[in-house]
Amino acid sequence: MVRVRYAPSPTGSPHVGNIRTALFNYLMARRHGGAFLVRIEDTDKAREVPGAVEEILESLRWLGLQWNEGPDVGGDFGPYFQSERLTLYHSIAEKLLDSGAAYRCYCTPQELREMREFQRINNMPTGYDRRCRFRKAEELEALAAEGRPFVVRLAMPLEGEIRFEDAVRGVVSVEAKLVDDQVLLKTDGFPTYHLANVVDDHEQGITHVIRGDEWISSTPKHVVLYRSLGWEMPVFAHAPIIKGPDGAKLSKRHGDTRCLDYRDKGYLAAAVANFIALIGWSPGDEREKMSLNEMAEAFSIDRIQPNPGVFDIAKLQWMNGLYIRDLSPDA
Ligand code: GLU
């Protein structure tokens, strides 16, 4: 059974790229008669924007991307807000600490600043130098006894490569020692994205992770987490970044980027969904005008392109015209 998720952080109103991720996941679920989950990744309280969750759900509703599990509708794998799942993350962090796959880091913000400054002056790559990982047991005990706050970090392999197969990009491989010992649990007891995301994808039975390309550099860390926990990995599929017709990264000057702005301007939801799905994906034939049902029938991860997708507002206007001309005079 295919289980996919859209996992937004409530840091603002969803833009075209977020919605494309939601759409691909929705289409994948529909194609295989699977489940489409919405999970709110609200573990970074400082970046949370009031009202964002509502805007996220409102955008999905407007486009007709009905979710099978998530906020409002519930489901067997809830809660679907990460801030309500903290005990779970703590228990997994404990497990990682026990097996030595993670360690406590007592470095203070001041120490970390000095570390970075030292690396900068000496032209060294910046990143955590893993000093707490190699501290003597007595030293660590003394720091703990002092009651110093700590974070939990992932102990990355120090040699070899981390390889994984991406369904869009093919084999991706990075040198393990170049990857930072990622913070998993912060001093405030909240998990970082990496821990919460992997734990939930596992616990919620996610089979395919379809998300934007900006997350591909995080995936090696996730792979190490899956391995350390002895969990089976989902299929990863990273959709290409979106550019404007001029080749620059998509921004306001190429048109509105907030999905609901299109609704507010009178665009039809079906046209917007159709247009967004075709940024970096194609049905494998010449068809362009397609309903959600038609796209769901044709959807396949294999036809997500690895090259950047192009957002061309002129094409959206053309497509919106097709849909408008299909309406009855009354509508
Ligand atoms: N919370 C992440 C975001 O806002 C989720 C990324 C992912 O799908 O793993 O995009």
PDB file of C-alpha atoms and ligand atoms in Angstrom, residues 5-11 18 21 25 39-43 47 56 82 193 197-198 201 209-212 214-215 218-219 222 236 238, ligand 1:
ATOM      1  CA  ARG A   5       2.803  12.622   2.821  1.00  0.00           C
ATOM      2  CA  TYR A   6       2.946  16.365   2.416  1.00  0.00           C
ATOM      3  CA  ALA A   7       4.868  17.637   5.426  1.00  0.00           C
ATOM      4  CA  PRO A   8       4.906  21.423   5.476  1.00  0.00           C
ATOM      5  CA  SER A   9       6.424  23.544   8.203  1.00  0.00           C
ATOM      6  CA  PRO A  10       3.966  26.291   9.134  1.00  0.00           C
ATOM      7  CA  THR A  11       6.363  29.109   8.290  1.00  0.00           C
ATOM      8  CA  ASN A  18       5.259  23.587  -1.877  1.00  0.00           C
ATOM      9  CA  THR A  21       5.161  18.752  -3.747  1.00  0.00           C
ATOM     10  CA  ASN A  25       2.199  13.196  -3.430  1.00  0.00           C
ATOM     11  CA  ARG A  39       1.683  16.219   8.580  1.00  0.00           C
ATOM     12  CA  ILE A  40       2.449  19.594  10.085  1.00  0.00           C
ATOM     13  CA  GLU A  41       6.142  19.893  10.944  1.00  0.00           C
ATOM     14  CA  ASP A  42       5.915  22.468  13.690  1.00  0.00           C
ATOM     15  CA  THR A  43       9.053  21.775  15.692  1.00  0.00           C
ATOM     16  CA  ARG A  47       9.938  30.214  12.706  1.00  0.00           C
ATOM     17  CA  ILE A  56      -1.812  25.426   4.069  1.00  0.00           C
ATOM     18  CA  GLN A  82       4.826  17.054  15.293  1.00  0.00           C
ATOM     19  CA  TYR A 193      13.566  18.528  11.276  1.00  0.00           C
ATOM     20  CA  ASN A 197      10.922  13.748   9.830  1.00  0.00           C
ATOM     21  CA  VAL A 198      12.622  10.347   9.755  1.00  0.00           C
ATOM     22  CA  ASP A 201       8.034   8.747   8.036  1.00  0.00           C
ATOM     23  CA  VAL A 209       9.167  10.506   0.104  1.00  0.00           C
ATOM     24  CA  ILE A 210       8.502  12.965  -2.700  1.00  0.00           C
ATOM     25  CA  ARG A 211       9.838  16.411  -1.892  1.00  0.00           C
ATOM     26  CA  GLY A 212      11.745  19.363  -3.313  1.00  0.00           C
ATOM     27  CA  GLU A 214      16.413  21.534  -1.545  1.00  0.00           C
ATOM     28  CA  TRP A 215      16.188  18.535   0.790  1.00  0.00           C
ATOM     29  CA  SER A 218      19.764  16.316   4.051  1.00  0.00           C
ATOM     30  CA  THR A 219      19.028  12.840   2.764  1.00  0.00           C
ATOM     31  CA  HIS A 222      18.420  10.547   6.993  1.00  0.00           C
ATOM     32  CA  PHE A 236      13.230   8.975  -2.150  1.00  0.00           C
ATOM     33  CA  HIS A 238      13.493  14.775  -5.168  1.00  0.00           C
TER      34      HIS A 238
HETATM   35  N1  GLU B   1       9.001  20.296   6.761  1.00  0.00           N
HETATM   36  C1  GLU B   1       9.718  20.195   5.531  1.00  0.00           C
HETATM   37  C2  GLU B   1       9.240  21.326   4.615  1.00  0.00           C
HETATM   38  O1  GLU B   1       8.752  22.280   5.102  1.00  0.00           O
HETATM   39  C3  GLU B   1       9.484  18.842   4.934  1.00  0.00           C
HETATM   40  C4  GLU B   1      10.501  18.392   3.944  1.00  0.00           C
HETATM   41  C5  GLU B   1      10.257  16.926   3.624  1.00  0.00           C
HETATM   42  O2  GLU B   1       9.286  16.658   2.924  1.00  0.00           O
HETATM   43  O3  GLU B   1      11.010  16.096   4.096  1.00  0.00           O
HETATM   44  O4  GLU B   1       9.313  21.308   3.413  1.00  0.00           O
END
